[in-house]
Tab-separated table of C-alpha atoms in Angstrom:
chain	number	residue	atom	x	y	z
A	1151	UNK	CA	-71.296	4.017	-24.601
A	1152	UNK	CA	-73.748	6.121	-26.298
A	1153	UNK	CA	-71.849	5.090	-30.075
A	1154	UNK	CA	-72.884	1.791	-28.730
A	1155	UNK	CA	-76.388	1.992	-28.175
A	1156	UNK	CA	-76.855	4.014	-31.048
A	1157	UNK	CA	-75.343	1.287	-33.088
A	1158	UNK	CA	-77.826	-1.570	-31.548
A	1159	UNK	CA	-80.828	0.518	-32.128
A	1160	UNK	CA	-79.637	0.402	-35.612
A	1161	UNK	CA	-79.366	-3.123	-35.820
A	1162	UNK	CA	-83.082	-3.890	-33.780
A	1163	UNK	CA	-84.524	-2.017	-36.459
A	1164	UNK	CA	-83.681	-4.441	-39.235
A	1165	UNK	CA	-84.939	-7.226	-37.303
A	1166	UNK	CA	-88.336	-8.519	-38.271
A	1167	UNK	CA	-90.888	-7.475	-35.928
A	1168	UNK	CA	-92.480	-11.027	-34.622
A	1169	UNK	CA	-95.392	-9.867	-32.243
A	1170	UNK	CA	-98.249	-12.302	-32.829
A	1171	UNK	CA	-98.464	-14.954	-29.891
A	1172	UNK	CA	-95.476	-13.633	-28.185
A	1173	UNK	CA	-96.287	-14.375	-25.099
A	1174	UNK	CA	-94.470	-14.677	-21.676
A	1175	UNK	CA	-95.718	-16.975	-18.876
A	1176	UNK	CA	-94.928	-19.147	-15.964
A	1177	UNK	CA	-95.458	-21.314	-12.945
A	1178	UNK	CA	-94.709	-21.125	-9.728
A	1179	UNK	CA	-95.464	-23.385	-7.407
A	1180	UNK	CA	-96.292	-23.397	-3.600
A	1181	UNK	CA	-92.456	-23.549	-2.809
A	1182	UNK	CA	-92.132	-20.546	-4.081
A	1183	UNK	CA	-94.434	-18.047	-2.654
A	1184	UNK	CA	-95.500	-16.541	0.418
A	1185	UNK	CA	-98.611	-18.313	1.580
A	1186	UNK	CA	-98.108	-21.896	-0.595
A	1187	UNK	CA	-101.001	-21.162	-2.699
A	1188	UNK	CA	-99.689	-21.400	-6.828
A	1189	UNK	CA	-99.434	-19.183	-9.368
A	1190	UNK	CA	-100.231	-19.381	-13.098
A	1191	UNK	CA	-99.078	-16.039	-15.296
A	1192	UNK	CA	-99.988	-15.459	-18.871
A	1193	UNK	CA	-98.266	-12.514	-20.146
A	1194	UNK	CA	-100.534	-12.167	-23.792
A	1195	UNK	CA	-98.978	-10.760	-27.048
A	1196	UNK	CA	-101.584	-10.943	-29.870
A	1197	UNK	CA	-102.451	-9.674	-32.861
A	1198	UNK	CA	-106.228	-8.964	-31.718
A	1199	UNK	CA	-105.515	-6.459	-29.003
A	1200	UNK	CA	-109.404	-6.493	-28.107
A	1201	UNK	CA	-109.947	-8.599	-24.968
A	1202	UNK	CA	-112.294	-9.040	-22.751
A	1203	UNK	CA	-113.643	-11.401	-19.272
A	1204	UNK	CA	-116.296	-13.954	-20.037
A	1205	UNK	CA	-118.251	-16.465	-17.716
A	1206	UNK	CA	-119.304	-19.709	-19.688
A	1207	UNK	CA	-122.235	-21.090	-17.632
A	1208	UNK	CA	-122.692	-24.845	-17.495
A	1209	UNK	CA	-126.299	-24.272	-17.170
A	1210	UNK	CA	-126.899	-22.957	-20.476
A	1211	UNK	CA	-125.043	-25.463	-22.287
A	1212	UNK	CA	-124.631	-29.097	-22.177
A	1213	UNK	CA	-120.978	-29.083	-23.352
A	1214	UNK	CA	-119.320	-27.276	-20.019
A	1215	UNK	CA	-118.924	-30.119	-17.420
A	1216	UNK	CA	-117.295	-27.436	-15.056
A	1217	UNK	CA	-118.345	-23.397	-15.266
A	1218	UNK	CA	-115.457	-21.445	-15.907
A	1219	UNK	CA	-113.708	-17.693	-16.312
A	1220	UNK	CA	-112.097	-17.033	-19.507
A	1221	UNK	CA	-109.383	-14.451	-21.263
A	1222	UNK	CA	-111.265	-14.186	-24.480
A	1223	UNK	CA	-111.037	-12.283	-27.752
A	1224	UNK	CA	-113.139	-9.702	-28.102
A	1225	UNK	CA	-114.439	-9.644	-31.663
A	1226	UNK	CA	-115.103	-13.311	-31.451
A	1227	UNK	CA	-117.916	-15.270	-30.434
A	1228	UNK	CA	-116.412	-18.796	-31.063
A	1229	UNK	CA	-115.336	-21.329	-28.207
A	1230	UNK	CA	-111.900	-20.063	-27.116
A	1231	UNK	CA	-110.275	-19.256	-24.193
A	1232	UNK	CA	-106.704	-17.500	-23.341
A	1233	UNK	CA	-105.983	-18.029	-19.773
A	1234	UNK	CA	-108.973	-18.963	-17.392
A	1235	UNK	CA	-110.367	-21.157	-14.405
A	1236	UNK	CA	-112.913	-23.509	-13.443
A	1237	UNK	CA	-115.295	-23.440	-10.674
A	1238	UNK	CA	-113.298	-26.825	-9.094
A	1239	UNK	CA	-109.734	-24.960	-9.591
A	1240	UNK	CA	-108.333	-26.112	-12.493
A	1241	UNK	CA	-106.509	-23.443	-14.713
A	1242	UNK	CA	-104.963	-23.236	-18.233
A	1243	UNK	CA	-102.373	-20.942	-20.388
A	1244	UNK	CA	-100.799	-21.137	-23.272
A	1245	UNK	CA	-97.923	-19.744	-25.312
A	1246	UNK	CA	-97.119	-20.213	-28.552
A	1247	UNK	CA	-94.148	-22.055	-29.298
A	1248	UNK	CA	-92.071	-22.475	-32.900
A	1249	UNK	CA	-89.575	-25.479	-32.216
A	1250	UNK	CA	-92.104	-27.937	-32.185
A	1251	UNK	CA	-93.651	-28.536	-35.572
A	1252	UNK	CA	-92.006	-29.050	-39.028
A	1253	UNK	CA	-94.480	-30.086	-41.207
A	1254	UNK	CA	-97.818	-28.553	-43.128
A	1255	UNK	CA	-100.777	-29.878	-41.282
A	1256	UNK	CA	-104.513	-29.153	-42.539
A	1257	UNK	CA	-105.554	-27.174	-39.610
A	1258	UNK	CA	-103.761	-24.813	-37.272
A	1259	UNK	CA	-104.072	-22.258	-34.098
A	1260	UNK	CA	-106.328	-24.466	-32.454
A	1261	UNK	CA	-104.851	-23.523	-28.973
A	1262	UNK	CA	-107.521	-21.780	-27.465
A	1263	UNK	CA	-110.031	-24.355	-29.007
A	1264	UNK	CA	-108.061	-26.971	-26.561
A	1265	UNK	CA	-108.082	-24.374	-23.384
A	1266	UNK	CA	-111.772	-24.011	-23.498
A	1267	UNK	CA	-112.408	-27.665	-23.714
A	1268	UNK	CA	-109.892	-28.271	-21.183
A	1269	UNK	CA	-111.595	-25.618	-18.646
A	1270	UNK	CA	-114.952	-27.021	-19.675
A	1271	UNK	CA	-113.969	-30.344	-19.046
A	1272	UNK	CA	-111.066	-31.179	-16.563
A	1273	UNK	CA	-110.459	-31.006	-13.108
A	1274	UNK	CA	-107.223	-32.488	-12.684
A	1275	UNK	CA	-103.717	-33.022	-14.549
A	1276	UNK	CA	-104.827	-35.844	-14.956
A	1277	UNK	CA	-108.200	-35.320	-16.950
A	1278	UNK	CA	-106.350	-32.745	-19.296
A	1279	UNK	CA	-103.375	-35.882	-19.720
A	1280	UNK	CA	-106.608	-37.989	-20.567
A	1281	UNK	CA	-107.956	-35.284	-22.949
A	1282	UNK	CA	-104.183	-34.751	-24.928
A	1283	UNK	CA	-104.338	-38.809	-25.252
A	1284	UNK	CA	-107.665	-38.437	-27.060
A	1285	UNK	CA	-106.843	-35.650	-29.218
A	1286	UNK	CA	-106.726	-36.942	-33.385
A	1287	UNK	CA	-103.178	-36.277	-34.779
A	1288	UNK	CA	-102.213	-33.997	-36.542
A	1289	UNK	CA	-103.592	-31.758	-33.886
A	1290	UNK	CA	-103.358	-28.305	-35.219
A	1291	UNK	CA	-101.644	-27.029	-32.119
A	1292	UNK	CA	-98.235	-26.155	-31.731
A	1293	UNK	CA	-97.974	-24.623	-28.028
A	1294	UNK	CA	-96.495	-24.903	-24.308
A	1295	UNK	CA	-99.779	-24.986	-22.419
A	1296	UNK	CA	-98.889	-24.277	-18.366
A	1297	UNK	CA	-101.725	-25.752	-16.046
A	1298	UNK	CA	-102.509	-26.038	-11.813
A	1299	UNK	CA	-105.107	-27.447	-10.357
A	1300	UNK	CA	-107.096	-27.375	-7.003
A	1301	UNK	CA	-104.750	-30.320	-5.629
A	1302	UNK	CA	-101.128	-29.233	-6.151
A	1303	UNK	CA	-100.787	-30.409	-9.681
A	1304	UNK	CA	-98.520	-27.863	-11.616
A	1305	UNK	CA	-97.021	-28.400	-14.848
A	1306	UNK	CA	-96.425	-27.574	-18.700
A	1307	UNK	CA	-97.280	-29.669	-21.523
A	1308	UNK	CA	-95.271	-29.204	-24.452
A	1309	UNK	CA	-97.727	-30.088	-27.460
A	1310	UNK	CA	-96.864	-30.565	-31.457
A	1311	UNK	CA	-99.109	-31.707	-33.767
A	1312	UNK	CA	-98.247	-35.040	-32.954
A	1313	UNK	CA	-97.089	-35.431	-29.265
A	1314	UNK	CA	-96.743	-34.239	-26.148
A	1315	UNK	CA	-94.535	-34.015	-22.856
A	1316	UNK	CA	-95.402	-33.303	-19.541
A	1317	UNK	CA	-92.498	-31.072	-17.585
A	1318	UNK	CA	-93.334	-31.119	-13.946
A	1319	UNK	CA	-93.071	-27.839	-12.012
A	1320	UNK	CA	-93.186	-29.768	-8.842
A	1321	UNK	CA	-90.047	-31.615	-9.610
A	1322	UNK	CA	-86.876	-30.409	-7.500
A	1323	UNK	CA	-85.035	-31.703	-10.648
A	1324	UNK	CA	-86.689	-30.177	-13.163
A	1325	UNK	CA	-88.213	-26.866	-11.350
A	1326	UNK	CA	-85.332	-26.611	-7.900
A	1327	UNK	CA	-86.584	-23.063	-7.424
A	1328	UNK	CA	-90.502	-23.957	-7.505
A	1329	UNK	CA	-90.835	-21.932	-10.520
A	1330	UNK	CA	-90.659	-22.712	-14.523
A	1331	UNK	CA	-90.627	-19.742	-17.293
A	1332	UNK	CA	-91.713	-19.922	-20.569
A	1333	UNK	CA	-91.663	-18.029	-24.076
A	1334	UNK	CA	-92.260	-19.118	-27.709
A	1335	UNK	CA	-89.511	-22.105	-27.852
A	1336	UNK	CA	-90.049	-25.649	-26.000
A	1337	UNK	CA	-87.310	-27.258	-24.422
A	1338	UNK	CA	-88.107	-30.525	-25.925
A	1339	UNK	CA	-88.098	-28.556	-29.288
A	1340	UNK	CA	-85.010	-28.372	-31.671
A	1341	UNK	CA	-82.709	-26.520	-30.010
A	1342	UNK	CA	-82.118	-22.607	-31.154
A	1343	UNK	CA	-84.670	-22.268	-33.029
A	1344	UNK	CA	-88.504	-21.029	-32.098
A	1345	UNK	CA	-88.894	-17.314	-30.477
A	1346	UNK	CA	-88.834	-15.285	-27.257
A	1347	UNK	CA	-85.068	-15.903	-26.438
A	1348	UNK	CA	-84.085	-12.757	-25.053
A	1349	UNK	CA	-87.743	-12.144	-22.912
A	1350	UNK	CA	-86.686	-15.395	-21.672
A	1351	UNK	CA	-83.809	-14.305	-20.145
A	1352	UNK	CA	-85.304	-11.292	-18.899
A	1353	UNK	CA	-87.654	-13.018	-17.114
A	1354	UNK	CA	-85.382	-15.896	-15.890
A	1355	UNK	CA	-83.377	-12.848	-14.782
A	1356	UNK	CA	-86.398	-10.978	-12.822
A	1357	UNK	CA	-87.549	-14.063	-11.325
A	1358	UNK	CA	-83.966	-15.182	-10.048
A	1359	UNK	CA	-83.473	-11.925	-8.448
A	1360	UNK	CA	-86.380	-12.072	-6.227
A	1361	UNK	CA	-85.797	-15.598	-5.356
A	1362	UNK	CA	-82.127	-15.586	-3.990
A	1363	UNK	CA	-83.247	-12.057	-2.237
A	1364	UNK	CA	-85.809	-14.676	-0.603
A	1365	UNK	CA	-88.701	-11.636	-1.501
A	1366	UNK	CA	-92.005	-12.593	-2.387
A	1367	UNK	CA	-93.378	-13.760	-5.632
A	1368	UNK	CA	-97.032	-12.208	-5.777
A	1369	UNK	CA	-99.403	-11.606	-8.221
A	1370	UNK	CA	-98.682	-7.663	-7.530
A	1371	UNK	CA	-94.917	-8.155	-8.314
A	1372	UNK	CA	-95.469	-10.261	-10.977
A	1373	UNK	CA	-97.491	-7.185	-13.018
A	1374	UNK	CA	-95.478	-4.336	-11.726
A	1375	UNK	CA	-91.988	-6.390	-11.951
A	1376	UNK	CA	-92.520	-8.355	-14.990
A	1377	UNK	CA	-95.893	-7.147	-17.444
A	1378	UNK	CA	-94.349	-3.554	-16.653
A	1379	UNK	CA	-90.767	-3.782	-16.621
A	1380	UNK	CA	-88.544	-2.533	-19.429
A	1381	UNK	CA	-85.367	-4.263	-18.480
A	1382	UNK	CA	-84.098	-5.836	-21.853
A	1383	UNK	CA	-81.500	-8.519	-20.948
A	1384	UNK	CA	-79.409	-8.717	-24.159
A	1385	UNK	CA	-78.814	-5.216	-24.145
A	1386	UNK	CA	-78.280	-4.901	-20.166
A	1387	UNK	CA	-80.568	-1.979	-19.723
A	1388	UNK	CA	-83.716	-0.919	-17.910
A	1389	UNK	CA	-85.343	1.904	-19.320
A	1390	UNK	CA	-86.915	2.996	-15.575
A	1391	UNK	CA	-83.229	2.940	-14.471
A	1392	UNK	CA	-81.026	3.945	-17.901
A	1393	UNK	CA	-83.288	6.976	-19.000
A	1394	UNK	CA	-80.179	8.044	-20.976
A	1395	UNK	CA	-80.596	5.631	-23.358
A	1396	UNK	CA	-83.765	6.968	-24.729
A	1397	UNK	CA	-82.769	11.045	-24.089
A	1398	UNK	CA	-85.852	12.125	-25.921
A	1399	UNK	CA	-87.887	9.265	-24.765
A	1400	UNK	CA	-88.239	7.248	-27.734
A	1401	UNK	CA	-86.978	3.867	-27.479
A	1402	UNK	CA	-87.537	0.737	-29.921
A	1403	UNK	CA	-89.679	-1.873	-29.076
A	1404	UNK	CA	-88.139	-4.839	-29.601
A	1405	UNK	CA	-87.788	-7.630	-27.065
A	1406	UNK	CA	-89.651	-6.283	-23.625
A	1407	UNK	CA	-91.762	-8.143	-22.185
A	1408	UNK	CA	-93.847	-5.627	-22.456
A	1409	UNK	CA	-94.829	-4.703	-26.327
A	1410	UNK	CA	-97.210	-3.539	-29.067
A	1411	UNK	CA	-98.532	-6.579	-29.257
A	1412	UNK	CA	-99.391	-6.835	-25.490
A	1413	UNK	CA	-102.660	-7.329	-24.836
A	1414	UNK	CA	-102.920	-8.385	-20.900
A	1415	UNK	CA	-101.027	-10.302	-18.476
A	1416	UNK	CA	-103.311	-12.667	-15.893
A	1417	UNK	CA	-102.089	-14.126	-12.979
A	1418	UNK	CA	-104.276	-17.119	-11.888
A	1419	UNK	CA	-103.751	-17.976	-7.646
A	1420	UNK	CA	-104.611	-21.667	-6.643
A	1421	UNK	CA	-105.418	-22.853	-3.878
A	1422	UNK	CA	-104.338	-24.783	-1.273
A	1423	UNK	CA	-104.980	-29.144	-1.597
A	1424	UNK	CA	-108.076	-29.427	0.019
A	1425	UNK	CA	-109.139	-25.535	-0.320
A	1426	UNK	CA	-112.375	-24.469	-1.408
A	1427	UNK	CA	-111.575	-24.308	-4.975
A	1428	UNK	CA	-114.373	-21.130	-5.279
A	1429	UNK	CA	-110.985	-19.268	-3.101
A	1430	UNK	CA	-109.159	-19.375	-6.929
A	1431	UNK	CA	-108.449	-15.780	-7.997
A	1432	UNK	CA	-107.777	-14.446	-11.417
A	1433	UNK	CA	-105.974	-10.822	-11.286
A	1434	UNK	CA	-106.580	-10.022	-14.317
A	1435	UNK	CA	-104.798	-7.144	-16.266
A	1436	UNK	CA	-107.123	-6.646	-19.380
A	1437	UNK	CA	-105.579	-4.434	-21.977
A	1438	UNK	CA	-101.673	-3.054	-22.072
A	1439	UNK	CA	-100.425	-3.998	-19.220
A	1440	UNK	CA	-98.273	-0.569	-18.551
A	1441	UNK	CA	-101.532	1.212	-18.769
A	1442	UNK	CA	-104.387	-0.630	-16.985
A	1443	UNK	CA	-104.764	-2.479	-13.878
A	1444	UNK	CA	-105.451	-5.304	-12.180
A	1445	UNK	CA	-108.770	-6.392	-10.704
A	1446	UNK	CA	-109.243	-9.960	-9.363
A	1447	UNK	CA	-111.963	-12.150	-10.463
A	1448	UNK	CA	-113.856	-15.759	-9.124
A	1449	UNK	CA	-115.832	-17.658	-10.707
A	1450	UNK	CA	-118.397	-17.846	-7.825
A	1451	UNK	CA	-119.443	-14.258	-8.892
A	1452	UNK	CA	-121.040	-16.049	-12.310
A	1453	UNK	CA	-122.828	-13.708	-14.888
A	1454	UNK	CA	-122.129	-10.799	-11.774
A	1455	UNK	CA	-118.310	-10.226	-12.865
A	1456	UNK	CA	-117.417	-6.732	-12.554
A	1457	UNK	CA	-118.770	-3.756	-15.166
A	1458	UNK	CA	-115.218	-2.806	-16.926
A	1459	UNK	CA	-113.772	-6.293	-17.515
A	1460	UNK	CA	-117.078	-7.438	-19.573
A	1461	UNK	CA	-118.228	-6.559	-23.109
A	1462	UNK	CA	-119.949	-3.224	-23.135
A	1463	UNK	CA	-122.610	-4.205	-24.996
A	1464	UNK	CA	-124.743	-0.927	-25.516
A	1465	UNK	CA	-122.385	1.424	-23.508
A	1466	UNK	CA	-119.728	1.082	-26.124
A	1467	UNK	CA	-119.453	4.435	-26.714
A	1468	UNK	CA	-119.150	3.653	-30.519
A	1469	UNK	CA	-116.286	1.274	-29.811
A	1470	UNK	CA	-116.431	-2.430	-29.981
A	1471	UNK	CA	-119.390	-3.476	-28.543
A	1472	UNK	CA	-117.889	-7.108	-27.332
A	1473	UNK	CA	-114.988	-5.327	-25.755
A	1474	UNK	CA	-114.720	-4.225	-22.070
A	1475	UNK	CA	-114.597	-0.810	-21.050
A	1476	UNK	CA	-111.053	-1.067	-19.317
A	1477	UNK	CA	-109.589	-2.801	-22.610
A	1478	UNK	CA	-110.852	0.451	-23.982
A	1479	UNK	CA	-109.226	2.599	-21.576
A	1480	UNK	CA	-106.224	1.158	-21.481
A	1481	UNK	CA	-105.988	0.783	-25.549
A	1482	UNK	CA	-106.903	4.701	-25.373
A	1483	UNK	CA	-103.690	5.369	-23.632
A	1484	UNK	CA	-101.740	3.216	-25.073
A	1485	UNK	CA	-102.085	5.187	-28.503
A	1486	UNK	CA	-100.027	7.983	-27.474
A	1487	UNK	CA	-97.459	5.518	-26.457
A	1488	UNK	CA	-97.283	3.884	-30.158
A	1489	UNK	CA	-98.454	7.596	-31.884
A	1490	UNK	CA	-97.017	6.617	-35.233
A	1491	UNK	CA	-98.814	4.552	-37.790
A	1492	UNK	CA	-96.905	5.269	-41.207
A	1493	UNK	CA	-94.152	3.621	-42.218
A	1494	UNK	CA	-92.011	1.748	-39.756
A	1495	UNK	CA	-93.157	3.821	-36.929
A	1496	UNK	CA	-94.728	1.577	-35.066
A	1497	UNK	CA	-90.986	0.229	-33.996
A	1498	UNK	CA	-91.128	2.537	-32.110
A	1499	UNK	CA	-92.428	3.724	-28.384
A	1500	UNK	CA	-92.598	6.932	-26.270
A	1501	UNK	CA	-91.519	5.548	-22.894
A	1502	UNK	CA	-91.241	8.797	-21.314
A	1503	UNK	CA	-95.379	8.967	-21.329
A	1504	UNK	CA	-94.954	5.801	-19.511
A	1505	UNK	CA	-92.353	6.352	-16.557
A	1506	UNK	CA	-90.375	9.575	-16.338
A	1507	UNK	CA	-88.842	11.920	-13.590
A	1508	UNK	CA	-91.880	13.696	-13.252
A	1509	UNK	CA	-94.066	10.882	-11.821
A	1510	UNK	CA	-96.517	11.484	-14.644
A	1511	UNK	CA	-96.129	8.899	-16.729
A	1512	UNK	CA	-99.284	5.972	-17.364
A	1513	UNK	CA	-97.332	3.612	-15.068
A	1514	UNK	CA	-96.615	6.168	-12.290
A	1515	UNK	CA	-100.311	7.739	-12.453
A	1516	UNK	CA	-102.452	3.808	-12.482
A	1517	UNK	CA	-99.812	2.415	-9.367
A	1518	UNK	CA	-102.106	4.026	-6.974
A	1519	UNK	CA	-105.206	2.397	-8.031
A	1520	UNK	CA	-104.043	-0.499	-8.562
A	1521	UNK	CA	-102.298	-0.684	-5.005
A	1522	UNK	CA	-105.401	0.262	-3.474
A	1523	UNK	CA	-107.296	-2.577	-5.254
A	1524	UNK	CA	-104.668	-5.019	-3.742
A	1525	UNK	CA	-104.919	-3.174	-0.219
A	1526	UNK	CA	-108.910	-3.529	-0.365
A	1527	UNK	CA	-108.897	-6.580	-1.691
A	1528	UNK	CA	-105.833	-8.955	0.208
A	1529	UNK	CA	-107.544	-8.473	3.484
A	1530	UNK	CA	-110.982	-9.918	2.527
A	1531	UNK	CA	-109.932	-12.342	0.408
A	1532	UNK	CA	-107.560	-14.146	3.017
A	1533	UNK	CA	-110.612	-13.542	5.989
A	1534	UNK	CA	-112.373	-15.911	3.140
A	1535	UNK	CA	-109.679	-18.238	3.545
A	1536	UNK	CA	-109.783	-18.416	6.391
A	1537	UNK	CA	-113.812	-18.992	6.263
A	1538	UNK	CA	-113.341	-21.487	3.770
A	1539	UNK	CA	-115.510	-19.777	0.891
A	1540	UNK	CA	-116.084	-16.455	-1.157
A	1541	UNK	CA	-118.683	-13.994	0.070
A	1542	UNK	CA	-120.878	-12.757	-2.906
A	1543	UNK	CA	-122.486	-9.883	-1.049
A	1544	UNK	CA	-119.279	-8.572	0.089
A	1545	UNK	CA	-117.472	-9.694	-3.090
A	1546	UNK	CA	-120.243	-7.304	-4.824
A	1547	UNK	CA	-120.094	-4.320	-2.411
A	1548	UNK	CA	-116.366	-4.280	-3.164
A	1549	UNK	CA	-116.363	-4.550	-6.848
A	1550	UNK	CA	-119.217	-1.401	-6.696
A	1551	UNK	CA	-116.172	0.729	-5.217
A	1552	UNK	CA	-113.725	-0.500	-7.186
A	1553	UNK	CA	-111.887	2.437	-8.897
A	1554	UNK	CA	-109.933	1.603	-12.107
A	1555	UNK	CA	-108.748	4.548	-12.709
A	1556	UNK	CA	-111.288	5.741	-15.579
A	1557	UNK	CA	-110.204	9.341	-14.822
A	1558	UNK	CA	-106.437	9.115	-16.276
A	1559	UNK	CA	-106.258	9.978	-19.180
């Protein structure tokens, strides 16, 4: 057994790291959770690791029909969004995909450009169908973009540079479990080729489980069971549950979900038809997933979003100013994880500072913060349900207790 991990170790280290835009995601649909509200996960591989919340006010520029929350770069300043939501509940992801386009086009990597128009603009399915239909070809966008919106609409839209199809998460014959997945390959694309085969599988795999064990799909799981989880499916492991594979707690990083290139995972809850769309929450995870946590966001609160998910500004501490202090954190951490810079060390990752026997690993040490965020916040946000809209006073009173879990270290 051990000859036989040693041997595909070997054989992961000759393959050519591919971590830019290698991103996990899916939808799942009313059907398929608890309270029949959807869900919209981006799980974000980049190759700028600085990210950061931003609220784009409609009021301070004519473009934004609808003000919106945004997953944004942090270096940048241009009009880009990764994942976000709109004050009247429509939401927008992307991941890459590389089975769509064969040809050199003048302009590329445009995706974001379309998600912040889209979340600026649209309200429905429908609008963002309009918008596609508009869109001059070639398009400089190559992507599966996932989208819900604040009356049931749930679907991905599988865009080259010069078409697009719509693949309906609502439809029992398309979607019979309520849920899609995808990676960095379109189904409409030429088969085999593109990216993300095996994290595919891994989190076809994940997902499955839960369903036919008829346990809830939740926002919470989704980070802890997917944006955390080292289970590789090609290799049949999970390093949580196989610590003798990695004996001195190195392992390769090749084909987790969660990677080097990670740079947060955002779960985006609908509402119900004819809910308040204010009720929309984005957890967000901002920063390496396995060593941050979640805090969930409205876009109600405005320019009042919380401290640590916002650029720093002048309490940078001599860091990126446009970053957010629990990107920082978390990025912190993380470089004890990935110590080695030389070389081909960055293959490389010390799991055991992650999860480990002891209970003192980043994982282990963040759960309880994060679990108390969820416990704190659950209960309020479904009396608001209930009430039909979000309660800024509380909503700030809450986020001024909010413990991240600045003191790990």
């Amino acid at each position: 057994m051990k000859r036989i991990f040693i041997a595909v170790i070997a054989a992961l280290i000759f393959i050519p790291l591919q971590e830019s835009n290698a991103c996990t995601s899916a939808i799942i649909t009313g059907k398929a959770t608890p309270d029949g509200r959807p869900l919209l996960w981006k799980h974000r591989d980049t190759g700028t690791l600085d990210n950061r919340i931003e609220y784009f006010d409609k009021s301070k520029d004519n473009s934004i029909k609808y003000a919106f929350i945004a997953l944004v770069d942090s270096p940048k300043e241009t009009k880009e969004a990764w994942i976000g939501t709109n004050e009247v509940g429509f939401s927008i992801m992307n991941t890459a995909s590389y089975n769509l386009t064969y040809e050199k086009v003048p302009i590329q990597d445009q995706e974001g450009v379309v998600m912040y128009q889209a979340l600026a603009t649209c309200r429905t399915l429908s609008d963002f169908e309009k918008m596609l239909k508009k869109m001059k070809f070639p398009t400089g966008v190559e992507a599966n973009f996932g989208v819900i919106d604040a009356e049931g609409g749930a679907a991905y839209y599988e865009v080259s540079c010069r078409d697009w199809v719509k693949v309906d998460a609502n439809d029992p014959a398309i979607a019979p479990e309520g849920y899609l997945i995808y990676t960095n390959h379109s189904f409409t694309g030429k088969m085999n080729d593109g990216m993300g085969y095996i994290r595919y599988v891994s989190a076809k795999n994940i997902f499955f489980d839960q369903f036919i064990k008829n346990q809830p799909i939740t926002p919470q799981w989704i980070f802890n069971s997917l944006s955390r989880n080292f289970y590789h499916s090609l290799l049949e492991i999970n390093l949580a549950e196989n610590p003798e594979v990695a004996p001195n707690g190195w392992f390769v990083d090749q084909d987790f979900i969660a990677r080097r290139s990670t740079s947060a995972s955002v779960v985006v809850k609908g509402v119900l038809p004819k809910e308040n769309p204010e009720l929309t929450v984005m957890w967000s995870v901002v920063g390496y997933p396995p060593t941050a946590v979640a805090v969930p966001l409205f876009v109600k609160s405005g320019n009042n979003l919380p401290a640590q998910v916002v650029e720093r500004g002048e309490n940078s501490e001599g860091l990126n100013p446009k970053n957010c202090e629990i990107c920082d954190q978390a990025m912190a951490r993380k470089s004890s994880v990935y110590p080695i810079k030389r070389g081909n060390g960055g293959r490389y990752f010390r799991f055991n500072l992650l999860c480990n026997s002891e209970g003192t690993g980043y994982i282990q040490r963040l759960a309880p913060y994060e679990e108390a965020i969820f416990d704190t916040f659950n209960p309020v946000i479904d009396k608001w349900y209930q009430n039909g809209s979000v309660d800024l006073s509380e909503l700030a009173d809450l986020y001024s207790k909010m413990d991240t879990g600045a003191s790990v270290k």
